[in-house]
Structures are given as structure tokens and as C-alpha cells.
Tab-separated table of C-alpha atoms in Angstrom:
chain	number	residue	atom	x	y	z
A	1	MET	CA	106.640	101.517	118.882
A	2	ASP	CA	105.159	103.859	121.479
A	3	ASN	CA	101.553	104.693	120.709
A	4	LYS	CA	101.165	108.401	120.052
A	5	LEU	CA	98.149	110.658	120.066
A	6	TYR	CA	96.015	111.417	117.033
A	7	VAL	CA	97.049	115.059	117.158
A	8	ASP	CA	98.080	115.490	113.538
A	9	LYS	CA	94.696	114.521	112.008
A	10	TYR	CA	96.612	112.226	109.668
A	11	TYR	CA	93.339	110.676	108.518
A	12	MET	CA	92.409	114.020	106.963
A	13	THR	CA	95.753	114.931	105.417
A	14	GLU	CA	97.979	111.927	104.738
A	15	VAL	CA	96.012	108.749	104.013
A	16	ASP	CA	95.285	109.672	100.386
A	17	SER	CA	98.547	111.507	99.661
A	18	PHE	CA	99.723	108.658	97.423
A	19	ALA	CA	97.066	106.780	95.484
A	20	ASP	CA	98.913	103.464	95.304
A	21	SER	CA	100.314	103.287	98.848
A	22	ILE	CA	99.056	101.305	101.827
A	23	TYR	CA	98.841	103.598	104.844
A	24	CYS	CA	99.437	102.187	108.329
A	25	HIS	CA	98.786	103.926	111.643
A	26	HIS	CA	98.607	102.655	115.239
A	27	ALA	CA	97.891	105.217	117.961
A	28	VAL	CA	96.111	106.118	121.141
A	29	MET	CA	92.961	107.958	120.102
A	30	GLY	CA	93.667	111.049	122.209
A	31	GLU	CA	90.177	112.462	121.686
A	32	THR	CA	86.572	111.393	122.088
A	33	PHE	CA	85.362	112.233	118.600
A	34	ILE	CA	86.649	112.112	115.025
A	35	ALA	CA	84.441	114.240	112.792
A	36	GLU	CA	82.752	112.880	109.703
A	37	HIS	CA	85.184	112.300	106.845
A	38	SER	CA	85.956	109.799	104.090
A	39	HIS	CA	88.969	108.292	102.327
A	40	LYS	CA	89.772	107.258	98.786
A	41	LYS	CA	91.122	104.029	100.279
A	42	GLY	CA	89.346	101.221	102.081
A	43	GLN	CA	89.930	101.171	105.850
A	44	PHE	CA	90.564	98.270	108.215
A	45	LEU	CA	89.926	99.464	111.788
A	46	TYR	CA	90.675	97.447	114.918
A	47	THR	CA	90.531	98.892	118.437
A	48	GLU	CA	91.802	98.040	121.910
A	49	GLY	CA	91.066	99.470	125.325
A	50	GLY	CA	87.388	100.275	124.922
A	51	ILE	CA	84.450	100.296	122.587
A	52	VAL	CA	83.861	102.432	119.524
A	53	PHE	CA	80.720	103.657	117.810
A	54	LEU	CA	81.116	104.413	114.141
A	55	LYS	CA	78.385	106.360	112.379
A	56	THR	CA	77.677	106.606	108.672
A	57	PRO	CA	74.805	108.587	107.122
A	58	GLU	CA	72.742	105.369	107.100
A	59	LYS	CA	73.688	103.403	110.218
A	60	SER	CA	75.279	103.393	113.642
A	61	TYR	CA	77.840	100.595	114.127
A	62	PHE	CA	79.087	99.207	117.422
A	63	LEU	CA	82.678	97.926	117.398
A	64	PRO	CA	83.470	95.854	120.510
A	65	ALA	CA	86.732	94.270	121.614
A	66	ARG	CA	88.206	91.505	119.428
A	67	HIS	CA	86.318	92.650	116.330
A	68	TYR	CA	87.247	94.798	113.353
A	69	ILE	CA	85.247	96.921	110.949
A	70	TRP	CA	85.868	97.265	107.232
A	71	ILE	CA	84.971	100.704	105.795
A	72	PRO	CA	84.921	100.871	101.976
A	73	ALA	CA	86.482	103.781	100.133
A	74	GLY	CA	84.264	106.835	99.868
A	75	ILE	CA	82.025	106.016	102.847
A	76	ARG	CA	81.565	109.061	105.053
A	77	HIS	CA	81.896	108.177	108.735
A	78	SER	CA	82.564	109.614	112.164
A	79	ILE	CA	84.206	107.740	115.054
A	80	HIS	CA	83.135	107.913	118.702
A	81	PRO	CA	85.317	105.953	121.176
A	82	SER	CA	84.340	105.273	124.775
A	83	SER	CA	87.462	107.106	125.964
A	84	PRO	CA	90.507	108.990	124.585
A	85	GLN	CA	92.668	106.041	125.709
A	86	VAL	CA	91.263	103.687	123.075
A	87	ILE	CA	94.029	102.426	120.778
A	88	MET	CA	93.145	102.401	117.099
A	89	ARG	CA	94.992	100.188	114.634
A	90	ASN	CA	94.346	101.264	111.042
A	91	LEU	CA	95.380	99.995	107.646
A	92	TYR	CA	94.177	101.900	104.559
A	93	PHE	CA	94.279	100.053	101.255
A	94	PRO	CA	93.986	101.132	97.615
A	95	ALA	CA	91.831	99.013	95.318
A	96	PHE	CA	93.453	95.879	93.870
A	97	HIS	CA	92.279	93.931	90.830
A	98	THR	CA	91.864	90.927	93.163
A	99	ASP	CA	89.233	92.717	95.295
A	100	THR	CA	85.871	90.992	95.675
A	101	ASP	CA	82.504	92.469	96.680
A	102	PHE	CA	83.526	91.745	100.288
A	103	PHE	CA	85.296	95.109	100.194
A	104	ASP	CA	82.204	97.001	98.999
A	105	ARG	CA	80.305	96.643	102.302
A	106	VAL	CA	80.669	98.141	105.765
A	107	ASN	CA	80.712	95.176	108.118
A	108	ILE	CA	82.000	94.036	111.496
A	109	TYR	CA	83.770	90.706	111.944
A	110	PRO	CA	85.324	88.817	114.868
A	111	VAL	CA	89.114	88.589	114.935
A	112	ASN	CA	90.795	85.205	115.403
A	113	ASP	CA	94.232	84.618	116.908
A	114	PHE	CA	95.897	84.439	113.485
A	115	LEU	CA	94.579	87.855	112.463
A	116	ILE	CA	95.556	89.360	115.819
A	117	GLU	CA	99.133	88.206	115.271
A	118	PHE	CA	99.075	89.758	111.797
A	119	ILE	CA	97.645	93.022	113.188
A	120	MET	CA	100.357	93.210	115.843
A	121	PHE	CA	103.026	92.514	113.208
A	122	THR	CA	101.948	95.707	111.405
A	123	ASN	CA	102.564	97.677	114.620
A	124	ARG	CA	106.153	98.207	113.433
A	125	TRP	CA	104.972	100.287	110.465
A	126	THR	CA	103.872	103.913	110.356
A	127	GLY	CA	102.728	105.975	107.402
A	128	ASN	CA	102.820	105.145	103.712
A	129	ILE	CA	104.092	101.804	102.418
A	130	SER	CA	104.757	102.185	98.710
A	131	PRO	CA	104.902	99.418	96.089
A	132	THR	CA	108.638	100.126	95.763
A	133	GLU	CA	109.090	98.751	99.310
A	134	ALA	CA	108.490	95.298	97.889
A	135	SER	CA	108.712	93.194	101.051
A	136	LYS	CA	106.622	95.463	103.288
A	137	PHE	CA	104.075	96.119	100.558
A	138	ALA	CA	103.663	92.411	99.771
A	139	ILE	CA	103.042	91.607	103.442
A	140	ALA	CA	100.572	94.480	103.871
A	141	LYS	CA	98.778	93.547	100.650
A	142	ALA	CA	98.545	89.951	101.852
A	143	PHE	CA	96.816	91.263	104.964
A	144	LYS	CA	94.016	92.641	102.804
A	145	LEU	CA	93.843	89.545	100.635
A	146	ILE	CA	93.283	87.211	103.595
A	147	LEU	CA	90.454	89.227	105.142
A	148	PRO	CA	87.639	87.533	103.170
A	149	GLU	CA	89.181	84.136	103.970
A	150	VAL	CA	89.231	84.658	107.756
A	151	SER	CA	86.053	86.761	108.043
A	152	ASN	CA	83.266	84.280	107.459
A	153	THR	CA	80.878	85.562	110.120
A	154	GLU	CA	79.698	89.126	109.825
A	155	LEU	CA	78.006	90.413	112.956
A	156	PRO	CA	74.785	92.440	112.849
A	157	LEU	CA	76.230	95.028	115.227
A	158	ALA	CA	74.590	97.921	113.441
A	159	LEU	CA	71.277	99.702	113.544
A	160	PRO	CA	69.891	101.791	110.687
A	161	TYR	CA	68.599	105.306	111.243
A	162	PRO	CA	64.889	105.833	110.561
A	163	LYS	CA	63.872	108.811	108.455
A	164	HIS	CA	60.176	108.582	109.301
A	165	GLU	CA	59.428	111.044	112.132
A	166	LYS	CA	57.087	108.753	114.058
A	167	LEU	CA	59.527	105.849	113.816
A	168	LYS	CA	62.276	108.120	115.149
A	169	ASP	CA	60.138	108.677	118.242
A	170	ILE	CA	59.423	104.959	118.504
A	171	VAL	CA	63.069	103.811	118.402
A	172	ASN	CA	64.025	106.592	120.816
A	173	TYR	CA	61.307	105.321	123.151
A	174	LEU	CA	62.738	101.798	122.944
A	175	ASP	CA	66.280	103.024	123.540
A	176	HIS	CA	65.313	104.858	126.723
A	177	ARG	CA	63.301	101.932	128.107
A	178	ILE	CA	65.680	99.136	127.285
A	179	ASP	CA	65.068	97.421	130.638
A	180	GLU	CA	61.287	97.138	130.299
A	181	ASN	CA	60.928	94.272	127.785
A	182	ILE	CA	58.365	96.136	125.690
A	183	SER	CA	56.138	93.922	123.553
A	184	PHE	CA	55.107	94.745	119.998
A	185	LYS	CA	51.491	95.084	121.125
A	186	MET	CA	52.436	97.469	123.940
A	187	LEU	CA	54.483	99.587	121.543
A	188	ALA	CA	51.625	99.853	119.035
A	189	GLN	CA	49.221	100.879	121.801
A	190	GLU	CA	51.661	103.437	123.210
A	191	PHE	CA	51.930	105.190	119.840
A	192	ASP	CA	48.299	104.667	118.826
A	193	ILE	CA	49.179	102.765	115.677
A	194	SER	CA	47.929	99.413	114.416
A	195	GLU	CA	50.285	96.453	114.739
A	196	ARG	CA	50.049	95.857	111.004
A	197	THR	CA	51.029	99.449	110.194
A	198	LEU	CA	53.860	99.375	112.738
A	199	ALA	CA	55.229	96.134	111.293
A	200	ARG	CA	55.201	97.628	107.796
A	201	LEU	CA	56.914	100.775	109.093
A	202	PHE	CA	59.834	98.827	110.568
A	203	GLN	CA	60.229	96.712	107.460
A	204	ARG	CA	59.977	99.597	105.003
A	205	GLU	CA	62.137	102.091	106.908
A	206	LEU	CA	64.714	99.821	108.533
A	207	ASN	CA	64.589	96.705	106.380
A	208	MET	CA	64.095	94.545	109.469
A	209	SER	CA	61.288	93.456	111.731
A	210	PHE	CA	60.542	94.979	115.116
A	211	ILE	CA	61.897	91.920	116.910
A	212	GLN	CA	65.119	91.980	114.869
A	213	TYR	CA	65.657	95.667	115.630
A	214	TYR	CA	64.752	95.359	119.301
A	215	THR	CA	66.927	92.274	119.827
A	216	ILE	CA	70.004	93.906	118.271
A	217	LEU	CA	69.373	97.095	120.276
A	218	ARG	CA	69.259	95.088	123.513
A	219	MET	CA	72.383	93.086	122.665
A	220	LEU	CA	74.337	96.245	121.759
A	221	SER	CA	73.266	97.739	125.079
A	222	ALA	CA	74.366	94.535	126.833
A	223	LEU	CA	77.791	94.706	125.171
A	224	LYS	CA	78.222	98.279	126.319
A	225	LEU	CA	77.285	97.367	129.899
A	226	LEU	CA	79.663	94.395	129.928
A	227	LEU	CA	82.557	96.460	128.562
A	228	ASP	CA	82.036	99.892	130.082
A	229	GLU	CA	80.355	99.262	133.408
A	230	LYS	CA	81.729	95.783	134.077
A	231	LEU	CA	78.431	94.556	135.521
A	232	HIS	CA	77.717	90.938	136.377
A	233	ILE	CA	75.984	89.021	133.588
A	234	ASN	CA	72.816	88.569	135.690
A	235	GLU	CA	72.559	92.326	136.199
A	236	VAL	CA	73.232	93.036	132.532
A	237	ALA	CA	70.425	90.662	131.541
A	238	LEU	CA	67.993	92.530	133.799
A	239	ARG	CA	69.206	95.924	132.558
A	240	VAL	CA	68.331	94.980	128.976
A	241	GLY	CA	64.932	93.502	129.816
A	242	TYR	CA	65.633	89.779	130.252
A	243	SER	CA	64.306	88.120	133.423
A	244	SER	CA	65.655	84.743	132.261
A	245	LEU	CA	69.435	84.406	132.206
A	246	PRO	CA	69.391	81.346	129.877
A	247	THR	CA	67.212	83.251	127.376
A	248	PHE	CA	69.551	86.239	127.518
A	249	SER	CA	72.613	83.991	127.110
A	250	ASN	CA	71.110	82.148	124.144
A	251	THR	CA	70.106	85.408	122.424
A	252	PHE	CA	73.520	86.969	123.062
A	253	ASN	CA	75.178	83.880	121.582
A	254	LYS	CA	72.948	84.015	118.505
A	255	ILE	CA	73.744	87.691	117.801
A	256	ILE	CA	77.344	88.056	119.019
A	257	GLY	CA	78.611	84.555	118.303
A	258	VAL	CA	79.704	83.653	121.848
A	259	ARG	CA	77.942	83.372	125.181
A	260	PRO	CA	78.241	86.377	127.538
A	261	SER	CA	80.330	84.309	129.976
A	262	GLU	CA	82.833	83.546	127.183
A	263	TYR	CA	82.817	87.168	126.048
A	264	VAL	CA	83.558	88.439	129.562
A	265	LYS	CA	86.350	85.887	129.907
A	266	ASN	CA	87.968	86.851	126.594
A	267	LYS	CA	87.341	90.591	126.409
A	268	ASN	CA	90.358	91.502	128.524
A	269	LEU	CA	92.853	89.787	126.210
A	270	LEU	CA	93.612	93.017	124.342
A	271	LEU	CA	92.103	95.647	126.629
């Protein structure tokens, strides 16, 4: 089918029209922002042609190429694509008695070739698929059922929002100096706070250590540079504060699951 624009705000008006249907929609985004909203159904979201930030009241998620995000029912979220040309492939599912706690969490997972083929198969469908359409419904339901089986590696491509005012200033400081390789000691001195207190602040407010937060922040920035600005890997490493390319490559691999050279090679498959 030809991808159409998101001009009808279907996600606000149609997704929950029938409680027991599976809703399918593939379209060019057509806009740079989808306002905060929620659904009574769980949402599978896969994108092509750019990157997407998805924000919930608690976290900011980064959805790169060849990954999908699962959004449980009732989770308020807004969507921020890198351009209006991003293609969004959505499947919205009601709850099934076979659901596990996998479907209770917002998470991002890599997509393998099998799941890509399944996603593209659903491209022929638009709108509600009701249980009375036995063949279509069974196939679409199977799509949901296989997700936990093919999604073994969740990626930490999300950063929580701090509520503490001083920590807000601290993470903003880090974000705007991503190329400087700021040490924990330097950060504590800059904000006139003891290292012990700062460590406790990160753990209590964000449920992660400074190094965990800072590493994910740098890798998310690296992903954005690789996708949006198409910089060479050496330059990306420097732009996110790594003077050693092997160290950057190893860290990227640990967080993202592939080395930056592999990511650059594969990222154009569905762009």
C-alpha cells in the first residue's frame, strides 16, 4: 500500500473504537510531533527512515533503526521523530489471557530478519482487525505472541528524568558538554557537592550510577550522530568524549549490542 500521512489523528480516535480488535496502521509520520496520549491497547511501534524519541512522564526513550518499542496499555507518551518523513509501523493489541509480564514494561528491542518479514507482511492491513476475521486475526495475534520469544535482549536506550532541581542542572550540564569526557570528581567540584552525596543523588533519583547514566547518554548521542549527521565513526567518538576509538567501539557494543562499524553498515537496510 502507499504510505499516507498521519493527518486523521487515528491514534486519538480509532485505536480503541473496538475493545477486542487489533488495530494496524503503517504511514509516513507527516509531522514532527505527536502530543502526549495513551491507548487502552498495548502498542508495537517500529520506525523506518529516521530516529524517534518517545517520552513518557518518567523517561525519554531513543528508538533507532532496526529496533522496536513496546508501549503497554495506559502509558501516556508523546512521539518526536527526526523528520516528518519517518515511516511508523504500528500494531495495537488488546490484552490476551496468554500475556506475560513482558507486556507490562516499556522496552526497546532489536529486530531480527524474521520479525522484519512479519512486520512487512502486516503492511497489507489497515485499521481494525476483528476476531470475526479469523485468518487475519490469528496471524496478527501470533505476531504479539512471538514477541517475547524473539526479544531476548532489551536495550537500555532510555534515560529517566530527575525530579531533584540540582540533579536537573547536573544532567543538563552533562548533556551540553557531551564531548568533554567529564569525570565524576570534576562534576562534583563543578557543582560544589561531595562525591558521596552526588553518587547517592544519582542512585536515589535515577536508580543508576553516574557512570551508567553518563555512558548511556554518550551512546544515545553517538547513535543520533551516526544516524542524523552521518559522521565518520572516529569523529563520532570524539564528539561524545572518547579519544580512544577501541574504547568507544567496545562501549557502544556493550550498550547497543553491535559495534558502530556494524551498525553503520546495517542501518541503511530499512532507511
